[in-house]
Short mmCIF file of C-alpha atoms in Angstrom, two decimals:
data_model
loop_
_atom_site.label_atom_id
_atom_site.label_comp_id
_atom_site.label_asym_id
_atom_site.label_seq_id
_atom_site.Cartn_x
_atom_site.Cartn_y
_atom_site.Cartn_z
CA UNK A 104 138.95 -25.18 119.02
CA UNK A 105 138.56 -29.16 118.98
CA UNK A 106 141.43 -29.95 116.43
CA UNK A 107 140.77 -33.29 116.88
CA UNK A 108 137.49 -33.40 115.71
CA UNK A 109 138.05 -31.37 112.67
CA UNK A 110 141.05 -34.24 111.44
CA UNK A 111 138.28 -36.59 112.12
CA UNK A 112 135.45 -35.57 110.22
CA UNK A 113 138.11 -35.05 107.27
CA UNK A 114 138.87 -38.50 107.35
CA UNK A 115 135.02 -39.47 108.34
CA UNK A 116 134.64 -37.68 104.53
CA UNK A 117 136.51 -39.52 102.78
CA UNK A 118 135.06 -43.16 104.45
CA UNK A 119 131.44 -41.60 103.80
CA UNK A 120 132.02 -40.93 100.25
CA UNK A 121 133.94 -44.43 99.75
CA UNK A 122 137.58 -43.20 98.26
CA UNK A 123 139.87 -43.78 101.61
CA UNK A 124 142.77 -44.64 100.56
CA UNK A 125 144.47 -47.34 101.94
CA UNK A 126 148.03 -48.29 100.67
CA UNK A 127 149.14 -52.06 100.67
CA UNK A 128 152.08 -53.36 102.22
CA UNK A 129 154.27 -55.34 99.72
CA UNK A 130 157.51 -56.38 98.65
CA UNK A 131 158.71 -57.29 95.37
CA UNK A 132 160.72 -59.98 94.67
CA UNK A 133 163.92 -58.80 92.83
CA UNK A 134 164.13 -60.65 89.52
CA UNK A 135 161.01 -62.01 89.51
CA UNK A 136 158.73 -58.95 89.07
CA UNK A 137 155.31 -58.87 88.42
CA UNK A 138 155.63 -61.46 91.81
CA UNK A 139 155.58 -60.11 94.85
CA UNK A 140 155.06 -60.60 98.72
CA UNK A 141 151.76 -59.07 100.77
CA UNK A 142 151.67 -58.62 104.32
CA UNK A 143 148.54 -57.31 104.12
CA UNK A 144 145.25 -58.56 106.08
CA UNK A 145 147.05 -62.05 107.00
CA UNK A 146 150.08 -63.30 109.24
CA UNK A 147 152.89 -63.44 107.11
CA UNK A 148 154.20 -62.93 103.71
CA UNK A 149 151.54 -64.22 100.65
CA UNK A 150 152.37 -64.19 97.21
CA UNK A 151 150.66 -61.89 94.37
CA UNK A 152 150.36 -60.82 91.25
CA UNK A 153 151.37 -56.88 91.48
CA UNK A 154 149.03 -55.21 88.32
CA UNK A 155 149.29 -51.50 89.03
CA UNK A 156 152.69 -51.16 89.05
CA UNK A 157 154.36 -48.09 86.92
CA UNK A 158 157.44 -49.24 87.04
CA UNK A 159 155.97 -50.39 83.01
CA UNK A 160 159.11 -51.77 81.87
CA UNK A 161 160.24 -53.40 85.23
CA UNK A 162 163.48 -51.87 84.84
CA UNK A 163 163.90 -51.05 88.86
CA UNK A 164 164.41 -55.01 88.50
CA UNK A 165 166.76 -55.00 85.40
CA UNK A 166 170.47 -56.52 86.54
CA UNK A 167 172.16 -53.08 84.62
CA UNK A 168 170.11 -51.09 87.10
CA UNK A 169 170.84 -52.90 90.29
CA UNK A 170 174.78 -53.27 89.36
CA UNK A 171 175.28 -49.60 88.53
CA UNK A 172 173.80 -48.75 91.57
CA UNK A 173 175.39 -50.95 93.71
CA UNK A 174 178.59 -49.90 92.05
CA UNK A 175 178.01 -45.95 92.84
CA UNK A 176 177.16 -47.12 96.56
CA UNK A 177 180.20 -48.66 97.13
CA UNK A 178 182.47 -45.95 95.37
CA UNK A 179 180.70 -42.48 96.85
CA UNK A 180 178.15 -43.44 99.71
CA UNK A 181 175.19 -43.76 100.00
CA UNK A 182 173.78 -39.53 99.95
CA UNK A 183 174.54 -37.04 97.77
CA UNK A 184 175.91 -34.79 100.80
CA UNK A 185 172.97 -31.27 100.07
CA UNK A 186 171.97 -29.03 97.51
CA UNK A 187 173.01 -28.92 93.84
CA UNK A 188 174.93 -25.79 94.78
CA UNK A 189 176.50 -26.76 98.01
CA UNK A 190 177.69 -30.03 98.47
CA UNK A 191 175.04 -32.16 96.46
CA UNK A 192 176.59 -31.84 92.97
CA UNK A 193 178.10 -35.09 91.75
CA UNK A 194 179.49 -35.98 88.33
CA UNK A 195 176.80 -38.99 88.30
CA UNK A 196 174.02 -35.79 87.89
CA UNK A 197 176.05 -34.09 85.54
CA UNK A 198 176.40 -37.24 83.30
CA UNK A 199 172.50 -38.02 83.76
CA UNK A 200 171.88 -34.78 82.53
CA UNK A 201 173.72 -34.92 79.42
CA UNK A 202 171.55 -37.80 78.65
CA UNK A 203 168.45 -37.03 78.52
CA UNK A 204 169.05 -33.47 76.96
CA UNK A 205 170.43 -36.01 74.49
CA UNK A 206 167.29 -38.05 74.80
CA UNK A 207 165.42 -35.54 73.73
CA UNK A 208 167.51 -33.70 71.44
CA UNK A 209 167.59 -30.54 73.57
CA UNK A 210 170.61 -28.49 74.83
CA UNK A 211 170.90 -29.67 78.21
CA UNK A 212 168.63 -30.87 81.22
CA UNK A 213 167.75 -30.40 84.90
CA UNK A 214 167.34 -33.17 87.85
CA UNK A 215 164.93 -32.71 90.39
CA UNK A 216 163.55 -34.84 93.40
CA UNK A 217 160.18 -36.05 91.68
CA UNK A 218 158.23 -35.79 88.56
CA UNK A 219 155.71 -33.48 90.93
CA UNK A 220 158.73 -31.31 92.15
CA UNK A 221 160.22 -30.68 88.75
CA UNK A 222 156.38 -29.39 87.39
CA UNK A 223 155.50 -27.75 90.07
CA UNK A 224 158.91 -25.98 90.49
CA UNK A 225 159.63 -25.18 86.48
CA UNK A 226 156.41 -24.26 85.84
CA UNK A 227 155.75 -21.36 89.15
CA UNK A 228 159.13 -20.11 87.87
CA UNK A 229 159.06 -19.80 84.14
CA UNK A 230 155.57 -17.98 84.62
CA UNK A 231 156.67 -16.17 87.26
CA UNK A 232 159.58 -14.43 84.69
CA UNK A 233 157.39 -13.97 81.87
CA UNK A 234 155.98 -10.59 82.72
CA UNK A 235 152.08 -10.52 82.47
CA UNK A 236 152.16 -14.48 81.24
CA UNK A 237 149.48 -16.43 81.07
CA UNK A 238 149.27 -20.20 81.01
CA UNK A 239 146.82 -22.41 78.61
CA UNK A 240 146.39 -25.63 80.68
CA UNK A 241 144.69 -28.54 79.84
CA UNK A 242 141.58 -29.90 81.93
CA UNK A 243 143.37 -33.45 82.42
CA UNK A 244 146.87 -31.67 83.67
CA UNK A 245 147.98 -33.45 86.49
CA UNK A 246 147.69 -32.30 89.89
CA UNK A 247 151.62 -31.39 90.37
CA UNK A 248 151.13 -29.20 87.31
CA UNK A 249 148.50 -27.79 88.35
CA UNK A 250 150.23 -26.97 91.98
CA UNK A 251 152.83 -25.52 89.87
CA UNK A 252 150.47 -22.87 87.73
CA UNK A 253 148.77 -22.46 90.90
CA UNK A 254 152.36 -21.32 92.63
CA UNK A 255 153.10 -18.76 90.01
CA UNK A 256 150.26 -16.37 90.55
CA UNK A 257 149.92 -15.75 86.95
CA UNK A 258 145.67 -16.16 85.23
CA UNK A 259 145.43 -19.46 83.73
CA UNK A 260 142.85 -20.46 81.08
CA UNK A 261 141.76 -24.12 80.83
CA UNK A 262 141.20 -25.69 77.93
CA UNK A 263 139.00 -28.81 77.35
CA UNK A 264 140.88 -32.00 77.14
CA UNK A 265 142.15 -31.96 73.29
CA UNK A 266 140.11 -29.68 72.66
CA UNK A 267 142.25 -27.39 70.07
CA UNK A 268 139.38 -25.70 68.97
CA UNK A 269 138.78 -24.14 72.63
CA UNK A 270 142.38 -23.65 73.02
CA UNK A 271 142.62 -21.49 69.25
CA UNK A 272 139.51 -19.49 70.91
CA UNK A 273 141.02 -19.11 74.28
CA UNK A 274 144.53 -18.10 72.60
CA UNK A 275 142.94 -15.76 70.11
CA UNK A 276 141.43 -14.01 72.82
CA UNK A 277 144.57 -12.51 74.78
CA UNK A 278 145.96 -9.90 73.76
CA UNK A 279 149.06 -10.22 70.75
CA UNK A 280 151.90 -9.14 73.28
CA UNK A 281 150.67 -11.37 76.26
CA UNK A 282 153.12 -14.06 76.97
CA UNK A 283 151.60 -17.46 76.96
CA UNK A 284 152.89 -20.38 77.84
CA UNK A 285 150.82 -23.60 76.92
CA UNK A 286 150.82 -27.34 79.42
CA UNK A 287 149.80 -30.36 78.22
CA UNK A 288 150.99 -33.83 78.90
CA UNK A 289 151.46 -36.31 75.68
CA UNK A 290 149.90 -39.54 77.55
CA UNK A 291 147.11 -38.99 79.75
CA UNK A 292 147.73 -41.48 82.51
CA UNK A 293 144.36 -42.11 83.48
CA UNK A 294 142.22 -42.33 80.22
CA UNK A 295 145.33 -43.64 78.17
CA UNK A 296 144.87 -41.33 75.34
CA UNK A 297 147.27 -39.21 73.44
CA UNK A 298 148.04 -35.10 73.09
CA UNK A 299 148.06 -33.65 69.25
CA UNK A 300 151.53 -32.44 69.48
CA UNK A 301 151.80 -31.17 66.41
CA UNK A 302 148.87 -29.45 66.21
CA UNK A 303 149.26 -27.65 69.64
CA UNK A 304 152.74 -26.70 68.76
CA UNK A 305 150.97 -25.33 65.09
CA UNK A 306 148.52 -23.11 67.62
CA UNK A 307 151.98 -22.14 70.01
CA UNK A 308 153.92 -20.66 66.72
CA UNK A 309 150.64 -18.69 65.50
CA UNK A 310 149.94 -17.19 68.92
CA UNK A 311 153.48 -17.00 69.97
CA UNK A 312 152.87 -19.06 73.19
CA UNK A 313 155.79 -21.26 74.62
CA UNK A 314 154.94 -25.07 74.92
CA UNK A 315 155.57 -27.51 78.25
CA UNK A 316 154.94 -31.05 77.96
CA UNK A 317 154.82 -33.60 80.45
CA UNK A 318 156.30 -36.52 79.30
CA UNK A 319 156.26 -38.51 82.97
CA UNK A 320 153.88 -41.50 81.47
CA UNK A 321 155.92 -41.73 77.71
CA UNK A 322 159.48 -41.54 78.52
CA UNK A 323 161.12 -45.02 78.20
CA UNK A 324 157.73 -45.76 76.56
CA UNK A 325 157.76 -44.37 73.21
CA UNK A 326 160.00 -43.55 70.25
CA UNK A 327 162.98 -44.83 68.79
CA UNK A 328 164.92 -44.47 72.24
CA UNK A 329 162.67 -44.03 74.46
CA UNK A 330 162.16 -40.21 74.47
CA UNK A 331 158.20 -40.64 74.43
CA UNK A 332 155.43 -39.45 72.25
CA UNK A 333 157.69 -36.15 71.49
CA UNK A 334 159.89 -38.36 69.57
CA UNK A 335 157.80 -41.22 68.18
CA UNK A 336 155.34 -38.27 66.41
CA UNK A 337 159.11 -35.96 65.61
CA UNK A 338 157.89 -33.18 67.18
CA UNK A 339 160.48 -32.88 70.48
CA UNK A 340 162.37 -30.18 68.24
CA UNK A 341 159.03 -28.33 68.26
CA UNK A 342 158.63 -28.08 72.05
CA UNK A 343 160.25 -25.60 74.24
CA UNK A 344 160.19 -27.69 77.47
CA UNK A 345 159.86 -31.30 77.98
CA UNK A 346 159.42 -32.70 81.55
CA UNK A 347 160.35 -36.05 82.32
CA UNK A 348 159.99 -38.66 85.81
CA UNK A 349 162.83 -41.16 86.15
CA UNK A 350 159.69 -43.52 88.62
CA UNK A 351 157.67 -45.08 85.73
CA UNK A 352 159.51 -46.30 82.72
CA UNK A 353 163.29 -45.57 83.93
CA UNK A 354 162.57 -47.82 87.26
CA UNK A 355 164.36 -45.67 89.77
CA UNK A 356 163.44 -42.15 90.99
CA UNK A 357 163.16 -38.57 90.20
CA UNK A 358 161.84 -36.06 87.36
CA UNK A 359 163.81 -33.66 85.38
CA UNK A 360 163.72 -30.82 82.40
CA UNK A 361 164.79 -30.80 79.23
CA UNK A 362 165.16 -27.37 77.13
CA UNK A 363 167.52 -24.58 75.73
CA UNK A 364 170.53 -23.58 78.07
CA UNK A 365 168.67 -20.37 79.07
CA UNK A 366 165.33 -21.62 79.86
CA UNK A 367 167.55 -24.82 82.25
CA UNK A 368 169.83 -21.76 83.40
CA UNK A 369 166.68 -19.73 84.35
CA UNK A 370 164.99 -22.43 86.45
CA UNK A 371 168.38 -23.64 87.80
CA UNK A 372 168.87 -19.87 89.57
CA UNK A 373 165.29 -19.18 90.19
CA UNK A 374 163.07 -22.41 91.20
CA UNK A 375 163.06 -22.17 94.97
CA UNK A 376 162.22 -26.36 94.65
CA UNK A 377 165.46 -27.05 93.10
CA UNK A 378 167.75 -24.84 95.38
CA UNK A 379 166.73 -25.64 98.81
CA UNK A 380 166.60 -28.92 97.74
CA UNK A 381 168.92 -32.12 98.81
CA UNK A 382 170.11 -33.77 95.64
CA UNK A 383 169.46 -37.14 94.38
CA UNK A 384 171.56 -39.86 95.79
CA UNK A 385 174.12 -40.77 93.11
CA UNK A 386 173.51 -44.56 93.72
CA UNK A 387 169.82 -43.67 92.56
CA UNK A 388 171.35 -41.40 89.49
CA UNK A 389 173.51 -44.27 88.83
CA UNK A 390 170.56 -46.67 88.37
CA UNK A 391 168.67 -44.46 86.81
CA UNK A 392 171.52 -43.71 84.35
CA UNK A 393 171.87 -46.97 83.11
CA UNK A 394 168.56 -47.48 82.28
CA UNK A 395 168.34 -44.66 79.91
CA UNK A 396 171.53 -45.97 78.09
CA UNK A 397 170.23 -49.72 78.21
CA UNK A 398 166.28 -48.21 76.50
CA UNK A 399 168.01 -45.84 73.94
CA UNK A 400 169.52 -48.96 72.93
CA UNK A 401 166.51 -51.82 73.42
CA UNK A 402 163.40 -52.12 71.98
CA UNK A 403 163.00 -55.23 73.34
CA UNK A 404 161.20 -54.42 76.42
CA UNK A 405 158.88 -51.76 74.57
CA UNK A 406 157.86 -54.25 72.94
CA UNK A 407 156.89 -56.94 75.21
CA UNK A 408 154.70 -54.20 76.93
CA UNK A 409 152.85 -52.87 74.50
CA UNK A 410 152.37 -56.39 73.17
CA UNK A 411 150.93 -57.25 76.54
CA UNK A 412 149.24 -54.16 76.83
CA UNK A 413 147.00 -55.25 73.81
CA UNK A 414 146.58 -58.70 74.51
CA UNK A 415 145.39 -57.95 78.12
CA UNK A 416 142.94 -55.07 76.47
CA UNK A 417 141.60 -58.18 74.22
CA UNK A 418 141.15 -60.14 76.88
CA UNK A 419 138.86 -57.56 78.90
CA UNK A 420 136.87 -56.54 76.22
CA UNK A 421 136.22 -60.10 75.09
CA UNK A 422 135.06 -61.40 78.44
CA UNK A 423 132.87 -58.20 78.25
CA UNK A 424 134.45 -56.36 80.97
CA UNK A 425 133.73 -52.24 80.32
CA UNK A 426 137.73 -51.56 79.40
CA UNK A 427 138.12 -48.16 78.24
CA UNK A 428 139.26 -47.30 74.63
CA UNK A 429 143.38 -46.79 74.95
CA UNK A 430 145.40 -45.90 72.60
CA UNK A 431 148.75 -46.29 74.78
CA UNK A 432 149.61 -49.03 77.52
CA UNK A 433 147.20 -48.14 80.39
CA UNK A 434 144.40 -50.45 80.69
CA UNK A 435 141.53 -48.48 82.32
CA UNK A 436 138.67 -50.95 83.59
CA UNK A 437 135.81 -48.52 84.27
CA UNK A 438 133.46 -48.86 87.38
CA UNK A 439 132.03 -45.77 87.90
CA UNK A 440 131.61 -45.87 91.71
CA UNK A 441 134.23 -46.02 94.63
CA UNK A 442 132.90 -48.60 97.05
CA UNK A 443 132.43 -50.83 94.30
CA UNK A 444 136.09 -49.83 92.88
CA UNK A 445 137.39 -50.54 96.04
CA UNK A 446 135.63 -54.11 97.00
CA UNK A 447 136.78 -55.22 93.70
CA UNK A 448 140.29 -54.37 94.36
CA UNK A 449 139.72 -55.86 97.61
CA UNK A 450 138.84 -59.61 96.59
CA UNK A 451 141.33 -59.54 93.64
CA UNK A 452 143.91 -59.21 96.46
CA UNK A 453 142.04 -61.41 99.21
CA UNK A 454 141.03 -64.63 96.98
CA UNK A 455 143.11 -64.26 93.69
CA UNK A 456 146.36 -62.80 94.79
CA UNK A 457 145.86 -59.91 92.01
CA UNK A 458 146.80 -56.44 93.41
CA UNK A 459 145.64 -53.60 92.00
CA UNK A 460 144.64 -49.86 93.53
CA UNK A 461 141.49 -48.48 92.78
CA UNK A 462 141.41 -44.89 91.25
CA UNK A 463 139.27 -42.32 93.00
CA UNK A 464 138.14 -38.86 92.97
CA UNK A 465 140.52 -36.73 92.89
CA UNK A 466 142.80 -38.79 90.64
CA UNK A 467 139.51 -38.74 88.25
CA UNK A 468 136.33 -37.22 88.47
CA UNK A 469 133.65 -38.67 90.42
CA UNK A 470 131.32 -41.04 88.73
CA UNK A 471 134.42 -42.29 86.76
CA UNK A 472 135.98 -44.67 89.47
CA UNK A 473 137.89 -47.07 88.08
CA UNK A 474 140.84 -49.93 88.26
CA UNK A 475 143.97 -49.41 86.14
CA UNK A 476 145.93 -52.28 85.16
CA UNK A 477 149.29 -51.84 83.58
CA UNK A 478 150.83 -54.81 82.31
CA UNK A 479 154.66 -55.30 82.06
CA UNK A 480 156.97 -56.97 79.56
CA UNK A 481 157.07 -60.33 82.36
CA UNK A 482 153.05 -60.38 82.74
CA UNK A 483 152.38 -63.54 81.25
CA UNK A 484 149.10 -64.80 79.13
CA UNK A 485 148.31 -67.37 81.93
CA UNK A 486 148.34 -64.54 84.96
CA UNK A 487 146.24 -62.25 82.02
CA UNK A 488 143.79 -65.07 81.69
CA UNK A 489 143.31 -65.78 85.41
CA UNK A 490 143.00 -61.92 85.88
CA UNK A 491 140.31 -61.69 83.42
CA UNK A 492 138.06 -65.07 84.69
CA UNK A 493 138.50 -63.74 88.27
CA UNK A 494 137.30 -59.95 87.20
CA UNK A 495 134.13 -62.23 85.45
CA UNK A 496 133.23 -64.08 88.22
CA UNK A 497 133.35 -60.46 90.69
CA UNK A 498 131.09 -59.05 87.78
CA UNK A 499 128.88 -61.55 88.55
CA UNK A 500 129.29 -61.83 92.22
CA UNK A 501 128.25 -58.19 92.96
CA UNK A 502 125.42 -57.78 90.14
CA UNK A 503 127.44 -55.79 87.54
CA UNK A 504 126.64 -55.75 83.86
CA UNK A 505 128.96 -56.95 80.95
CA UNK A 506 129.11 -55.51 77.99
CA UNK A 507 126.99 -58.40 75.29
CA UNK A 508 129.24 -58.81 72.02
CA UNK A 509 127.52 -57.18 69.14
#
């Protein structure tokens, strides 16, 4: 057996088919974010634009973040010292937790490691107790949800994306006593479009199905205080499990579960991810804890994004650049093919300092390459106009069509 050979014709796959990934080596400059430093492809340090980032409120920057976290370093250390149910248990988790089950108006909450761990470990488990249960996922359900209905051995049924028609149908069709559990996320990261909460919760109560939303791109984002879509549309009451990252809009790291004490209780005994697990470092709980005080309390930097977020979609669309209908902050600037994704992303970062990844199959189907841009509160209308004459003149440069103004 040449092993060697097989690892290289995987990689020689991915370099045919023109979605290698290759990950850029930056630093951000504290305070200053979007700017930031690329060592990339040149001899020292050059300065950029960073476009991609979803850190969407730029609060792994804020001063509140930084302070409380330099705080919890100096007064416990830097590690957490093991497992929730060892040594890893600190009263910086506990408080955490008590916030976002506040957040969203649930009994209590659950840390975990990652958004992907805390999916992919409540979701094997809850299935896994539900005798005979069957999960309703939709199509667009990210991969770490996916791993996690995967893990629990139980039949799945995939719905098309919003589709509540196929979902009623699919529902209708199991039998009465089945328990069903249905997962959907409320903002689809890639497309930028929005779950009907209401009216999959409407289709949970008639079927008697429990409901799991991922929350990972909303939190921070949306509602009064930040506890996403759930809360904006009033419908977190209605859901029986809400799953959150502390990455994107929080700044820091981590995911976590909100429900009912038993459900937490359940997952906190059973999910082989959070028990053989090292906790969280409490200088990153820390950080993360103060952001979720400081956005249940400002609006200010909601705001600024999603007021960027539409002025940079204007922008696009004007110029004629094939931007994708959003109805949330992502900016999705279609392509349609990976090498061209990818030497686009290439000479934004070579000749206009403008970094942002290209997003291949499997992130999104093939034939539906494309660049995601996610402006933050600090993205100015200057760097939004330079990114938008530089995209043009690329356009041009490699033969692509813009879209003629009706």
């Amino acid at each position: 057996m040449n092993y060697d050979q097989i690892f290289d014709q995987a990689i020689d796959r991915l370099h045919s088919e023109g979605r290698y990934r290759v990950f850029i080596d930056i630093l951000r400059n504290k305070g200053a974010y979007p700017n930031a430093r690329c060592f990339h492809g040149h001899n020292g340090p050059k300065p950029i634009t960073v476009w991609c980032s979803n850190d969407y409120l730029a609060m792994g920057q804020h001063p509140k973040v930084i302070g409380a976290m330099e705080e919890a370093l100096h007064d416990v250390g830097a590690g957490s010292g093991g497992t929730r149910n060892i040594g890893g248990n600190t009263h910086y988790h506990v408080e955490l937790e008590n916030e976002l089950a506040e957040l969203h108006g649930k009994e209590t909450a659950l840390l975990f490691t990652s958004g992907y761990v805390s999916n992919d470990a409540t979701l094997s488990t809850i299935a896994k107790l539900l005798p005979g249960c069957v999960i309703f996922s939709d199509e667009l359900n990210h991969a770490s949800m996916i791993a996690g209905i995967r893990n629990s051995g139980c039949p799945k049924r995939v719905f098309r994306h919003n589709d509540l028609d196929h979902l009623e149908e699919l529902l209708a069709a199991e039998d009465p006593e089945t328990p069903k559990l249905i997962a959907f996320e409320s903002v689809y990261s890639m497309d930028g479009d929005v779950a009907p909460i209401h009216a999959i919760c409407d289709l949970a109560e008639k079927y008697n199905a429990l409901t799991y939303i991922d929350e990972v791109h909303a939190v921070g984002m949306y509602g009064a205080n930040g506890g996403g879509i759930s809360e904006r549309d009033e419908a977190a009451h209605r859901i029986d499990i809400i799953e959150g990252t502390l990455g994107k809009a929080f700044g820091v790291m981590g995911g976590y579960i909100a429900a009912d004490q038993k459900i937490v209780d359940c997952i906190r005994s059973y999910a082989p991810g959070f028990i053989f697990t090292t906790s969280l470092s409490p200088a990153l709980v820390a950080g993360v804890l103060a952001a979720v005080k400081h956005l249940k309390n400002s609006s200010e930097e909601r705001d600024a994004q999603q007021h960027n977020a539409a002025m940079l979609k204007q922008k696009l669309a004007t110029a004629g650049l094939p931007v994708m209908i959003s109805e949330t902050h992502i900016v999705p600037l279609m392509v349609g093919d990976p090498v061209r994704a990818k030497k686009i992303s290439d000479i934004l970062l070579a000749e206009y300092g403008a970094y942002v990844q290209p997003i291949n199959f499997p992130t999104v189907p093939r034939g539906t390459e494309r660049l995601r841009f996610t402006p933050g509160p600090a993205h100015t209308e200057e760097m939004m106009d330079d990114l938008t004459n530089a995209l043009v003149e690329i356009w041009d440069r490699l033969d692509l069509e813009l879209i003629k103004a009706a």
